[in-house]
Amino acid sequence: MSRTVIEVSDVSMRFRMNSDKIMSLKEFVTTAVRGKLQYQEFTALDHVSFEVKKGETLGLIGRNGAGKSTMLKIISGILKPTEGSVVCRGNVVPMLELGSGFDFDLTGRENIFLNGAILGYNEKFLNAKYDEIVEFSELGQFIEAPIRNYSSGMLARLAFSVATVVNPEILIVDEILSVGDAQFQEKSRRRMLELMGGGTTVLFVSHSIDQIREMCSRVVWLERGEIKMYGEAAEVCEAYEHQ
């Protein structure tokens, strides 16, 4: 029986939001000094629990603001939950905000080594994988250009190539397959299917229910920070489309 590699237990996430209409830093400071700042609490996730088995692809669906991206950031270790816990057994490669691990003053080549190091890979390993990463990205001579000159599609191709060529144990993907041209989207989809077939555990968010249905075995449907439905992909996608 497959072991559990991601365990989300009773996770809640609350944010304090300033409810005053403060227009300047000076106004904020003077209001704070007087102790007059007013906050309201926003609950992004409310007692969410689920698990992901080794080699499984779990989809997260829901409308904008349902809590999907917050959940991915908590599992990636970017955010700490207000309550509950998350256990990940394996190295986690998050592909959330594209280019977030890049330095825009450096070249594509330099960013491969920077981003790879952030993901926990050593220079020897990245040197061995370098040609494969560049070839997959299709950036050609642009690999030597500073990435501030890249289009969003070029940035997406580089980020995807670094993250997926290294065969991560746990891959967390937020809408990555909708970026870039149609040809690269199809190439990305095939690469994702390869990773899934090779035992990589994937947590996948997409607004494309067809993609979720094709690539995921089970699905969590979030609504207003709570689990509305959790089960087999076909069943949950069907219910979501006919809500």
PDB file of C-alpha atoms in Angstrom, residues 37-199:
ATOM      1  CA  LEU A  37      -5.708  50.784  14.533  1.00  0.00           C
ATOM      2  CA  GLN A  38      -8.711  48.584  13.791  1.00  0.00           C
ATOM      3  CA  TYR A  39      -8.425  45.112  12.317  1.00  0.00           C
ATOM      4  CA  GLN A  40     -10.856  42.577  11.017  1.00  0.00           C
ATOM      5  CA  GLU A  41     -10.028  38.887  10.726  1.00  0.00           C
ATOM      6  CA  PHE A  42     -10.276  37.071   7.405  1.00  0.00           C
ATOM      7  CA  THR A  43     -10.392  33.266   7.379  1.00  0.00           C
ATOM      8  CA  ALA A  44      -8.708  31.906   4.250  1.00  0.00           C
ATOM      9  CA  LEU A  45      -8.832  28.232   5.348  1.00  0.00           C
ATOM     10  CA  ASP A  46     -11.078  26.683   7.962  1.00  0.00           C
ATOM     11  CA  HIS A  47     -10.164  23.257   9.450  1.00  0.00           C
ATOM     12  CA  VAL A  48      -8.987  21.615   6.205  1.00  0.00           C
ATOM     13  CA  SER A  49      -7.713  18.003   6.275  1.00  0.00           C
ATOM     14  CA  PHE A  50      -6.629  15.681   3.470  1.00  0.00           C
ATOM     15  CA  GLU A  51      -3.712  13.448   2.498  1.00  0.00           C
ATOM     16  CA  VAL A  52      -1.788  12.604  -0.657  1.00  0.00           C
ATOM     17  CA  LYS A  53      -0.242   9.185  -1.278  1.00  0.00           C
ATOM     18  CA  LYS A  54       3.168   8.624  -2.900  1.00  0.00           C
ATOM     19  CA  GLY A  55       2.921   8.894  -6.698  1.00  0.00           C
ATOM     20  CA  GLU A  56      -0.594  10.309  -6.582  1.00  0.00           C
ATOM     21  CA  THR A  57      -1.727  13.488  -8.351  1.00  0.00           C
ATOM     22  CA  LEU A  58      -4.238  15.402  -6.263  1.00  0.00           C
ATOM     23  CA  GLY A  59      -6.161  18.292  -7.800  1.00  0.00           C
ATOM     24  CA  LEU A  60      -7.315  21.400  -5.932  1.00  0.00           C
ATOM     25  CA  ILE A  61     -10.302  23.187  -7.447  1.00  0.00           C
ATOM     26  CA  GLY A  62     -12.556  26.083  -6.451  1.00  0.00           C
ATOM     27  CA  ARG A  63     -13.418  29.622  -7.399  1.00  0.00           C
ATOM     28  CA  ASN A  64     -10.991  32.537  -6.990  1.00  0.00           C
ATOM     29  CA  GLY A  65     -10.577  33.253  -3.285  1.00  0.00           C
ATOM     30  CA  ALA A  66     -11.544  29.721  -2.234  1.00  0.00           C
ATOM     31  CA  GLY A  67      -8.174  29.222  -0.492  1.00  0.00           C
ATOM     32  CA  LYS A  68      -6.320  27.111  -3.082  1.00  0.00           C
ATOM     33  CA  SER A  69      -3.161  29.252  -3.363  1.00  0.00           C
ATOM     34  CA  THR A  70      -3.021  29.751   0.417  1.00  0.00           C
ATOM     35  CA  MET A  71      -3.149  25.967   0.848  1.00  0.00           C
ATOM     36  CA  LEU A  72      -0.299  25.467  -1.636  1.00  0.00           C
ATOM     37  CA  LYS A  73       1.831  28.106   0.133  1.00  0.00           C
ATOM     38  CA  ILE A  74       1.295  26.399   3.498  1.00  0.00           C
ATOM     39  CA  ILE A  75       2.254  22.986   2.096  1.00  0.00           C
ATOM     40  CA  SER A  76       5.318  24.567   0.428  1.00  0.00           C
ATOM     41  CA  GLY A  77       6.404  26.064   3.752  1.00  0.00           C
ATOM     42  CA  ILE A  78       5.983  29.670   2.558  1.00  0.00           C
ATOM     43  CA  LEU A  79       3.196  30.330   5.073  1.00  0.00           C
ATOM     44  CA  LYS A  80       2.738  28.902   8.579  1.00  0.00           C
ATOM     45  CA  PRO A  81      -0.871  27.945   9.382  1.00  0.00           C
ATOM     46  CA  THR A  82      -2.711  29.648  12.258  1.00  0.00           C
ATOM     47  CA  GLU A  83      -3.863  26.206  13.427  1.00  0.00           C
ATOM     48  CA  GLY A  84      -3.211  22.614  12.436  1.00  0.00           C
ATOM     49  CA  SER A  85      -0.187  21.007  10.824  1.00  0.00           C
ATOM     50  CA  VAL A  86       1.256  19.848   7.521  1.00  0.00           C
ATOM     51  CA  VAL A  87       3.741  16.983   7.152  1.00  0.00           C
ATOM     52  CA  CYS A  88       5.626  16.461   3.848  1.00  0.00           C
ATOM     53  CA  ARG A  89       7.788  13.351   3.490  1.00  0.00           C
ATOM     54  CA  GLY A  90      10.164  14.195   0.630  1.00  0.00           C
ATOM     55  CA  ASN A  91      11.729  17.229  -1.037  1.00  0.00           C
ATOM     56  CA  VAL A  92       9.081  19.747  -2.123  1.00  0.00           C
ATOM     57  CA  VAL A  93       9.476  21.755  -5.351  1.00  0.00           C
ATOM     58  CA  PRO A  94       6.879  24.537  -5.484  1.00  0.00           C
ATOM     59  CA  MET A  95       5.994  26.114  -8.830  1.00  0.00           C
ATOM     60  CA  LEU A  96       3.713  28.849  -7.562  1.00  0.00           C
ATOM     61  CA  GLU A  97       4.647  32.416  -8.478  1.00  0.00           C
ATOM     62  CA  LEU A  98       6.766  32.048 -11.593  1.00  0.00           C
ATOM     63  CA  GLY A  99      10.127  33.723 -11.303  1.00  0.00           C
ATOM     64  CA  SER A 100       9.829  34.224  -7.529  1.00  0.00           C
ATOM     65  CA  GLY A 101      13.181  32.459  -7.034  1.00  0.00           C
ATOM     66  CA  PHE A 102      14.880  34.367  -9.859  1.00  0.00           C
ATOM     67  CA  ASP A 103      17.158  37.412  -9.833  1.00  0.00           C
ATOM     68  CA  PHE A 104      16.074  39.605 -12.746  1.00  0.00           C
ATOM     69  CA  ASP A 105      19.516  41.196 -13.117  1.00  0.00           C
ATOM     70  CA  LEU A 106      21.140  37.807 -13.771  1.00  0.00           C
ATOM     71  CA  THR A 107      21.098  35.829 -17.018  1.00  0.00           C
ATOM     72  CA  GLY A 108      18.982  32.762 -17.642  1.00  0.00           C
ATOM     73  CA  ARG A 109      22.095  30.587 -17.227  1.00  0.00           C
ATOM     74  CA  GLU A 110      22.958  32.166 -13.860  1.00  0.00           C
ATOM     75  CA  ASN A 111      19.369  31.816 -12.712  1.00  0.00           C
ATOM     76  CA  ILE A 112      19.380  28.076 -13.468  1.00  0.00           C
ATOM     77  CA  PHE A 113      22.121  27.679 -10.847  1.00  0.00           C
ATOM     78  CA  LEU A 114      20.529  30.174  -8.424  1.00  0.00           C
ATOM     79  CA  ASN A 115      17.053  28.621  -8.664  1.00  0.00           C
ATOM     80  CA  GLY A 116      18.485  25.104  -8.573  1.00  0.00           C
ATOM     81  CA  ALA A 117      20.408  25.943  -5.375  1.00  0.00           C
ATOM     82  CA  ILE A 118      17.202  27.337  -3.800  1.00  0.00           C
ATOM     83  CA  LEU A 119      15.524  24.018  -4.653  1.00  0.00           C
ATOM     84  CA  GLY A 120      18.370  22.200  -2.869  1.00  0.00           C
ATOM     85  CA  TYR A 121      20.496  20.917  -5.769  1.00  0.00           C
ATOM     86  CA  ASN A 122      24.289  21.203  -5.814  1.00  0.00           C
ATOM     87  CA  GLU A 123      26.402  22.734  -8.575  1.00  0.00           C
ATOM     88  CA  LYS A 124      27.728  19.379  -9.819  1.00  0.00           C
ATOM     89  CA  PHE A 125      24.192  18.042 -10.288  1.00  0.00           C
ATOM     90  CA  LEU A 126      23.039  21.240 -12.051  1.00  0.00           C
ATOM     91  CA  ASN A 127      26.079  21.192 -14.343  1.00  0.00           C
ATOM     92  CA  ALA A 128      25.156  17.648 -15.370  1.00  0.00           C
ATOM     93  CA  LYS A 129      21.548  18.718 -16.035  1.00  0.00           C
ATOM     94  CA  TYR A 130      22.310  22.129 -17.568  1.00  0.00           C
ATOM     95  CA  ASP A 131      22.108  21.179 -21.286  1.00  0.00           C
ATOM     96  CA  GLU A 132      18.888  19.246 -20.676  1.00  0.00           C
ATOM     97  CA  ILE A 133      17.310  22.243 -18.895  1.00  0.00           C
ATOM     98  CA  VAL A 134      18.275  24.673 -21.688  1.00  0.00           C
ATOM     99  CA  GLU A 135      17.084  22.287 -24.400  1.00  0.00           C
ATOM    100  CA  PHE A 136      13.724  21.764 -22.709  1.00  0.00           C
ATOM    101  CA  SER A 137      13.238  25.521 -22.167  1.00  0.00           C
ATOM    102  CA  GLU A 138      13.815  26.246 -25.901  1.00  0.00           C
ATOM    103  CA  LEU A 139      15.447  29.556 -24.941  1.00  0.00           C
ATOM    104  CA  GLY A 140      18.518  29.040 -27.169  1.00  0.00           C
ATOM    105  CA  GLN A 141      20.838  32.078 -27.187  1.00  0.00           C
ATOM    106  CA  PHE A 142      18.490  33.984 -24.845  1.00  0.00           C
ATOM    107  CA  ILE A 143      19.825  31.839 -21.988  1.00  0.00           C
ATOM    108  CA  GLU A 144      22.750  34.318 -21.846  1.00  0.00           C
ATOM    109  CA  ALA A 145      20.453  37.382 -21.650  1.00  0.00           C
ATOM    110  CA  PRO A 146      19.339  38.991 -18.362  1.00  0.00           C
ATOM    111  CA  ILE A 147      15.899  37.637 -17.529  1.00  0.00           C
ATOM    112  CA  ARG A 148      14.505  41.143 -17.033  1.00  0.00           C
ATOM    113  CA  ASN A 149      14.323  41.107 -20.846  1.00  0.00           C
ATOM    114  CA  TYR A 150      12.275  37.867 -20.913  1.00  0.00           C
ATOM    115  CA  SER A 151       8.595  37.737 -21.729  1.00  0.00           C
ATOM    116  CA  SER A 152       6.290  36.012 -19.219  1.00  0.00           C
ATOM    117  CA  GLY A 153       6.236  32.969 -21.525  1.00  0.00           C
ATOM    118  CA  MET A 154      10.053  32.728 -21.591  1.00  0.00           C
ATOM    119  CA  LEU A 155      10.165  33.065 -17.804  1.00  0.00           C
ATOM    120  CA  ALA A 156       7.557  30.303 -17.472  1.00  0.00           C
ATOM    121  CA  ARG A 157       9.539  27.983 -19.728  1.00  0.00           C
ATOM    122  CA  LEU A 158      12.736  28.516 -17.714  1.00  0.00           C
ATOM    123  CA  ALA A 159      10.992  28.029 -14.337  1.00  0.00           C
ATOM    124  CA  PHE A 160       9.204  24.888 -15.520  1.00  0.00           C
ATOM    125  CA  SER A 161      12.390  23.438 -17.038  1.00  0.00           C
ATOM    126  CA  VAL A 162      14.452  23.898 -13.859  1.00  0.00           C
ATOM    127  CA  ALA A 163      11.708  22.566 -11.579  1.00  0.00           C
ATOM    128  CA  THR A 164      10.789  19.465 -13.571  1.00  0.00           C
ATOM    129  CA  VAL A 165      14.051  18.271 -15.105  1.00  0.00           C
ATOM    130  CA  VAL A 166      15.319  17.338 -11.650  1.00  0.00           C
ATOM    131  CA  ASN A 167      12.612  14.726 -10.869  1.00  0.00           C
ATOM    132  CA  PRO A 168      11.281  16.159  -7.593  1.00  0.00           C
ATOM    133  CA  GLU A 169       9.688  13.871  -5.009  1.00  0.00           C
ATOM    134  CA  ILE A 170       6.790  16.290  -4.404  1.00  0.00           C
ATOM    135  CA  LEU A 171       5.810  18.852  -7.053  1.00  0.00           C
ATOM    136  CA  ILE A 172       3.356  21.661  -6.249  1.00  0.00           C
ATOM    137  CA  VAL A 173       1.933  23.299  -9.342  1.00  0.00           C
ATOM    138  CA  ASP A 174      -0.297  26.384  -9.598  1.00  0.00           C
ATOM    139  CA  GLU A 175      -1.686  26.986 -13.105  1.00  0.00           C
ATOM    140  CA  ILE A 176       1.737  26.356 -14.710  1.00  0.00           C
ATOM    141  CA  LEU A 177       0.285  24.563 -17.720  1.00  0.00           C
ATOM    142  CA  SER A 178      -1.715  27.604 -18.806  1.00  0.00           C
ATOM    143  CA  VAL A 179       1.404  29.725 -19.407  1.00  0.00           C
ATOM    144  CA  GLY A 180       3.350  29.923 -22.656  1.00  0.00           C
ATOM    145  CA  ASP A 181       2.312  29.044 -26.193  1.00  0.00           C
ATOM    146  CA  ALA A 182       0.165  26.044 -27.132  1.00  0.00           C
ATOM    147  CA  GLN A 183       3.168  23.935 -28.186  1.00  0.00           C
ATOM    148  CA  PHE A 184       4.964  24.443 -24.850  1.00  0.00           C
ATOM    149  CA  GLN A 185       1.738  23.828 -22.920  1.00  0.00           C
ATOM    150  CA  GLU A 186       1.447  20.432 -24.614  1.00  0.00           C
ATOM    151  CA  LYS A 187       5.132  19.696 -23.939  1.00  0.00           C
ATOM    152  CA  SER A 188       4.633  20.678 -20.271  1.00  0.00           C
ATOM    153  CA  ARG A 189       1.587  18.422 -20.033  1.00  0.00           C
ATOM    154  CA  ARG A 190       3.574  15.463 -21.397  1.00  0.00           C
ATOM    155  CA  ARG A 191       6.423  16.195 -18.966  1.00  0.00           C
ATOM    156  CA  MET A 192       3.967  16.300 -16.059  1.00  0.00           C
ATOM    157  CA  LEU A 193       2.527  12.936 -17.129  1.00  0.00           C
ATOM    158  CA  GLU A 194       6.092  11.507 -17.283  1.00  0.00           C
ATOM    159  CA  LEU A 195       6.818  12.732 -13.749  1.00  0.00           C
ATOM    160  CA  MET A 196       3.562  11.294 -12.485  1.00  0.00           C
ATOM    161  CA  GLY A 197       4.323   7.965 -14.153  1.00  0.00           C
ATOM    162  CA  GLY A 198       7.805   8.004 -12.570  1.00  0.00           C
ATOM    163  CA  GLY A 199       6.502   8.213  -9.005  1.00  0.00           C
TER     164      GLY A 199
END
